[in-house]
Amino acid sequence: TMMAMVSPAFESFAESLSTLKFANRAKNIRNKPKVNEDLDEKALLRRYERELKKLRIQLAERSKNVVDKRKLIELEESRRRAEQDKMAAIMNMERLSRDLISEKSEKQQLEQRIQAMSGQLLMGGGDVEDTPEFK
């Protein structure tokens, strides 16, 4: 509790104003009481144990974050590998498709050649070895 005395006299106006300002500042002061500890061995051990506990908790939290980052990196790597495998499979599929188309084309040409040769054999059109299709 604090009491501030002011005077109603005009001559004491400056002093009363200064007193009121001081009282306002003093009113806003907040104390943080703390138990005094003797710095004996037991008190130091308790303080160090609290500090160690706090540091272990911080270390566990940081270790958890590191593990999460490692998992994230592993997931990114597996996603990248899956994307590469997908692209390789697509390219292989396109290559096989081109090969199939060319083989179909060759097969069709061979069938046409066989048809032409068969027609010549059936009609008896001379020696087959003399035809341009045979050569």
PDB file of C-alpha atoms in Angstrom:
ATOM      1  CA  THR A   1       0.000   0.000   0.000  1.00  0.00           C
ATOM      2  CA  MET A   2       1.233   3.459  -0.810  1.00  0.00           C
ATOM      3  CA  MET A   3      -0.118   6.860   0.075  1.00  0.00           C
ATOM      4  CA  ALA A   4       0.631  10.011  -1.919  1.00  0.00           C
ATOM      5  CA  MET A   5      -0.021  13.398  -0.325  1.00  0.00           C
ATOM      6  CA  VAL A   6      -0.983  16.319  -2.526  1.00  0.00           C
ATOM      7  CA  SER A   7      -1.723  19.899  -1.660  1.00  0.00           C
ATOM      8  CA  PRO A   8      -4.625  21.950  -3.011  1.00  0.00           C
ATOM      9  CA  ALA A   9      -2.476  25.093  -2.975  1.00  0.00           C
ATOM     10  CA  PHE A  10      -1.457  26.588  -6.309  1.00  0.00           C
ATOM     11  CA  GLU A  11       2.103  27.083  -5.112  1.00  0.00           C
ATOM     12  CA  SER A  12       2.465  23.300  -4.629  1.00  0.00           C
ATOM     13  CA  PHE A  13       1.019  22.398  -8.024  1.00  0.00           C
ATOM     14  CA  ALA A  14       4.335  21.264  -9.581  1.00  0.00           C
ATOM     15  CA  GLU A  15       5.235  19.189  -6.518  1.00  0.00           C
ATOM     16  CA  SER A  16       1.749  17.621  -6.370  1.00  0.00           C
ATOM     17  CA  LEU A  17       1.925  16.735 -10.081  1.00  0.00           C
ATOM     18  CA  SER A  18       5.347  15.145  -9.620  1.00  0.00           C
ATOM     19  CA  THR A  19       4.014  13.150  -6.628  1.00  0.00           C
ATOM     20  CA  LEU A  20       1.029  11.891  -8.645  1.00  0.00           C
ATOM     21  CA  LYS A  21       3.282  10.813 -11.529  1.00  0.00           C
ATOM     22  CA  PHE A  22       5.552   8.949  -9.115  1.00  0.00           C
ATOM     23  CA  ALA A  23       2.556   7.279  -7.443  1.00  0.00           C
ATOM     24  CA  ASN A  24       1.269   6.144 -10.844  1.00  0.00           C
ATOM     25  CA  ARG A  25       4.650   4.654 -11.777  1.00  0.00           C
ATOM     26  CA  ALA A  26       4.944   2.954  -8.379  1.00  0.00           C
ATOM     27  CA  LYS A  27       1.447   1.512  -8.759  1.00  0.00           C
ATOM     28  CA  ASN A  28       2.455  -0.202 -12.028  1.00  0.00           C
ATOM     29  CA  ILE A  29       5.451  -1.976 -10.488  1.00  0.00           C
ATOM     30  CA  ARG A  30       4.936  -5.740 -10.299  1.00  0.00           C
ATOM     31  CA  ASN A  31       7.077  -7.809  -8.030  1.00  0.00           C
ATOM     32  CA  LYS A  32       8.069 -11.373  -8.769  1.00  0.00           C
ATOM     33  CA  PRO A  33       8.752 -12.982  -5.434  1.00  0.00           C
ATOM     34  CA  LYS A  34      11.242 -15.823  -5.454  1.00  0.00           C
ATOM     35  CA  VAL A  35      12.383 -18.100  -2.687  1.00  0.00           C
ATOM     36  CA  ASN A  36      15.954 -17.464  -1.688  1.00  0.00           C
ATOM     37  CA  GLU A  37      18.067 -20.551  -2.002  1.00  0.00           C
ATOM     38  CA  ASP A  38      21.241 -21.205  -0.229  1.00  0.00           C
ATOM     39  CA  LEU A  39      23.829 -22.321  -2.698  1.00  0.00           C
ATOM     40  CA  ASP A  40      24.634 -25.508  -0.915  1.00  0.00           C
ATOM     41  CA  GLU A  41      25.243 -28.771  -2.725  1.00  0.00           C
ATOM     42  CA  LYS A  42      21.636 -29.974  -2.566  1.00  0.00           C
ATOM     43  CA  ALA A  43      20.295 -26.748  -4.053  1.00  0.00           C
ATOM     44  CA  LEU A  44      22.878 -26.834  -6.851  1.00  0.00           C
ATOM     45  CA  LEU A  45      22.045 -30.468  -7.603  1.00  0.00           C
ATOM     46  CA  ARG A  46      18.325 -29.656  -7.815  1.00  0.00           C
ATOM     47  CA  ARG A  47      19.036 -26.732 -10.125  1.00  0.00           C
ATOM     48  CA  TYR A  48      21.280 -28.847 -12.359  1.00  0.00           C
ATOM     49  CA  GLU A  49      18.733 -31.685 -12.443  1.00  0.00           C
ATOM     50  CA  ARG A  50      16.023 -29.270 -13.580  1.00  0.00           C
ATOM     51  CA  GLU A  51      18.350 -27.895 -16.254  1.00  0.00           C
ATOM     52  CA  LEU A  52      19.254 -31.417 -17.457  1.00  0.00           C
ATOM     53  CA  LYS A  53      15.592 -32.411 -17.637  1.00  0.00           C
ATOM     54  CA  LYS A  54      14.769 -29.324 -19.690  1.00  0.00           C
ATOM     55  CA  LEU A  55      17.705 -29.950 -22.041  1.00  0.00           C
ATOM     56  CA  ARG A  56      16.763 -33.629 -22.491  1.00  0.00           C
ATOM     57  CA  ILE A  57      13.239 -32.606 -23.475  1.00  0.00           C
ATOM     58  CA  GLN A  58      14.627 -30.131 -26.025  1.00  0.00           C
ATOM     59  CA  LEU A  59      16.988 -32.774 -27.408  1.00  0.00           C
ATOM     60  CA  ALA A  60      14.143 -35.289 -27.764  1.00  0.00           C
ATOM     61  CA  GLU A  61      12.043 -32.730 -29.661  1.00  0.00           C
ATOM     62  CA  ARG A  62      14.904 -31.898 -32.022  1.00  0.00           C
ATOM     63  CA  SER A  63      15.672 -35.582 -32.566  1.00  0.00           C
ATOM     64  CA  LYS A  64      12.028 -36.171 -33.459  1.00  0.00           C
ATOM     65  CA  ASN A  65      12.229 -33.369 -36.015  1.00  0.00           C
ATOM     66  CA  VAL A  66      15.405 -34.846 -37.504  1.00  0.00           C
ATOM     67  CA  VAL A  67      13.730 -38.247 -37.895  1.00  0.00           C
ATOM     68  CA  ASP A  68      10.761 -36.596 -39.596  1.00  0.00           C
ATOM     69  CA  LYS A  69      13.108 -34.791 -41.996  1.00  0.00           C
ATOM     70  CA  ARG A  70      14.887 -38.048 -42.815  1.00  0.00           C
ATOM     71  CA  LYS A  71      11.564 -39.736 -43.539  1.00  0.00           C
ATOM     72  CA  LEU A  72      10.571 -36.812 -45.733  1.00  0.00           C
ATOM     73  CA  ILE A  73      13.830 -37.099 -47.682  1.00  0.00           C
ATOM     74  CA  GLU A  74      13.321 -40.861 -48.076  1.00  0.00           C
ATOM     75  CA  LEU A  75       9.770 -40.313 -49.324  1.00  0.00           C
ATOM     76  CA  GLU A  76      10.958 -37.715 -51.829  1.00  0.00           C
ATOM     77  CA  GLU A  77      13.659 -40.101 -53.057  1.00  0.00           C
ATOM     78  CA  SER A  78      11.205 -42.992 -53.468  1.00  0.00           C
ATOM     79  CA  ARG A  79       8.769 -40.692 -55.291  1.00  0.00           C
ATOM     80  CA  ARG A  80      11.558 -39.595 -57.630  1.00  0.00           C
ATOM     81  CA  ARG A  81      12.572 -43.211 -58.294  1.00  0.00           C
ATOM     82  CA  ALA A  82       8.941 -44.177 -58.965  1.00  0.00           C
ATOM     83  CA  GLU A  83       8.662 -41.295 -61.424  1.00  0.00           C
ATOM     84  CA  GLN A  84      11.837 -42.459 -63.202  1.00  0.00           C
ATOM     85  CA  ASP A  85      10.533 -46.036 -63.336  1.00  0.00           C
ATOM     86  CA  LYS A  86       7.258 -44.775 -64.764  1.00  0.00           C
ATOM     87  CA  MET A  87       9.055 -42.801 -67.480  1.00  0.00           C
ATOM     88  CA  ALA A  88      11.264 -45.821 -68.327  1.00  0.00           C
ATOM     89  CA  ALA A  89       8.171 -48.047 -68.591  1.00  0.00           C
ATOM     90  CA  ILE A  90       6.424 -45.540 -70.863  1.00  0.00           C
ATOM     91  CA  MET A  91       9.478 -45.266 -73.120  1.00  0.00           C
ATOM     92  CA  ASN A  92       9.806 -49.064 -73.243  1.00  0.00           C
ATOM     93  CA  MET A  93       6.120 -49.353 -74.103  1.00  0.00           C
ATOM     94  CA  GLU A  94       6.495 -46.808 -76.922  1.00  0.00           C
ATOM     95  CA  ARG A  95       9.526 -48.680 -78.285  1.00  0.00           C
ATOM     96  CA  LEU A  96       7.648 -51.987 -78.196  1.00  0.00           C
ATOM     97  CA  SER A  97       4.689 -50.341 -79.930  1.00  0.00           C
ATOM     98  CA  ARG A  98       6.954 -49.039 -82.733  1.00  0.00           C
ATOM     99  CA  ASP A  99       8.544 -52.488 -83.080  1.00  0.00           C
ATOM    100  CA  LEU A 100       5.106 -54.099 -83.291  1.00  0.00           C
ATOM    101  CA  ILE A 101       3.982 -51.669 -85.985  1.00  0.00           C
ATOM    102  CA  SER A 102       7.132 -52.274 -88.053  1.00  0.00           C
ATOM    103  CA  GLU A 103       6.773 -56.057 -87.679  1.00  0.00           C
ATOM    104  CA  LYS A 104       3.137 -55.848 -88.799  1.00  0.00           C
ATOM    105  CA  SER A 105       4.219 -53.825 -91.790  1.00  0.00           C
ATOM    106  CA  GLU A 106       6.932 -56.369 -92.676  1.00  0.00           C
ATOM    107  CA  LYS A 107       4.453 -59.216 -92.228  1.00  0.00           C
ATOM    108  CA  GLN A 108       1.971 -57.495 -94.532  1.00  0.00           C
ATOM    109  CA  GLN A 109       4.660 -56.990 -97.177  1.00  0.00           C
ATOM    110  CA  LEU A 110       5.711 -60.628 -96.925  1.00  0.00           C
ATOM    111  CA  GLU A 111       2.080 -61.774 -97.243  1.00  0.00           C
ATOM    112  CA  GLN A 112       1.668 -59.624-100.358  1.00  0.00           C
ATOM    113  CA  ARG A 113       4.827 -61.143-101.811  1.00  0.00           C
ATOM    114  CA  ILE A 114       3.590 -64.652-101.043  1.00  0.00           C
ATOM    115  CA  GLN A 115       0.247 -63.849-102.672  1.00  0.00           C
ATOM    116  CA  ALA A 116       1.991 -62.571-105.776  1.00  0.00           C
ATOM    117  CA  MET A 117       4.239 -65.635-105.974  1.00  0.00           C
ATOM    118  CA  SER A 118       1.317 -67.983-105.374  1.00  0.00           C
ATOM    119  CA  GLY A 119      -0.596 -66.330-108.197  1.00  0.00           C
ATOM    120  CA  GLN A 120       2.308 -66.826-110.562  1.00  0.00           C
ATOM    121  CA  LEU A 121       2.675 -70.476-109.587  1.00  0.00           C
ATOM    122  CA  LEU A 122      -1.005 -71.159-110.116  1.00  0.00           C
ATOM    123  CA  MET A 123      -1.098 -69.402-113.453  1.00  0.00           C
ATOM    124  CA  GLY A 124       2.072 -71.038-114.650  1.00  0.00           C
ATOM    125  CA  GLY A 125       3.677 -67.790-115.613  1.00  0.00           C
ATOM    126  CA  GLY A 126       7.178 -68.953-116.360  1.00  0.00           C
ATOM    127  CA  ASP A 127      10.066 -69.451-114.003  1.00  0.00           C
ATOM    128  CA  VAL A 128       9.563 -67.979-110.594  1.00  0.00           C
ATOM    129  CA  GLU A 129      13.259 -67.192-110.336  1.00  0.00           C
ATOM    130  CA  ASP A 130      12.949 -64.712-113.228  1.00  0.00           C
ATOM    131  CA  THR A 131      10.288 -62.582-111.515  1.00  0.00           C
ATOM    132  CA  PRO A 132      11.363 -59.312-109.891  1.00  0.00           C
ATOM    133  CA  GLU A 133       9.502 -60.213-106.684  1.00  0.00           C
ATOM    134  CA  PHE A 134      11.714 -63.272-106.204  1.00  0.00           C
ATOM    135  CA  LYS A 135      14.923 -61.323-106.564  1.00  0.00           C
TER     136      LYS A 135
END
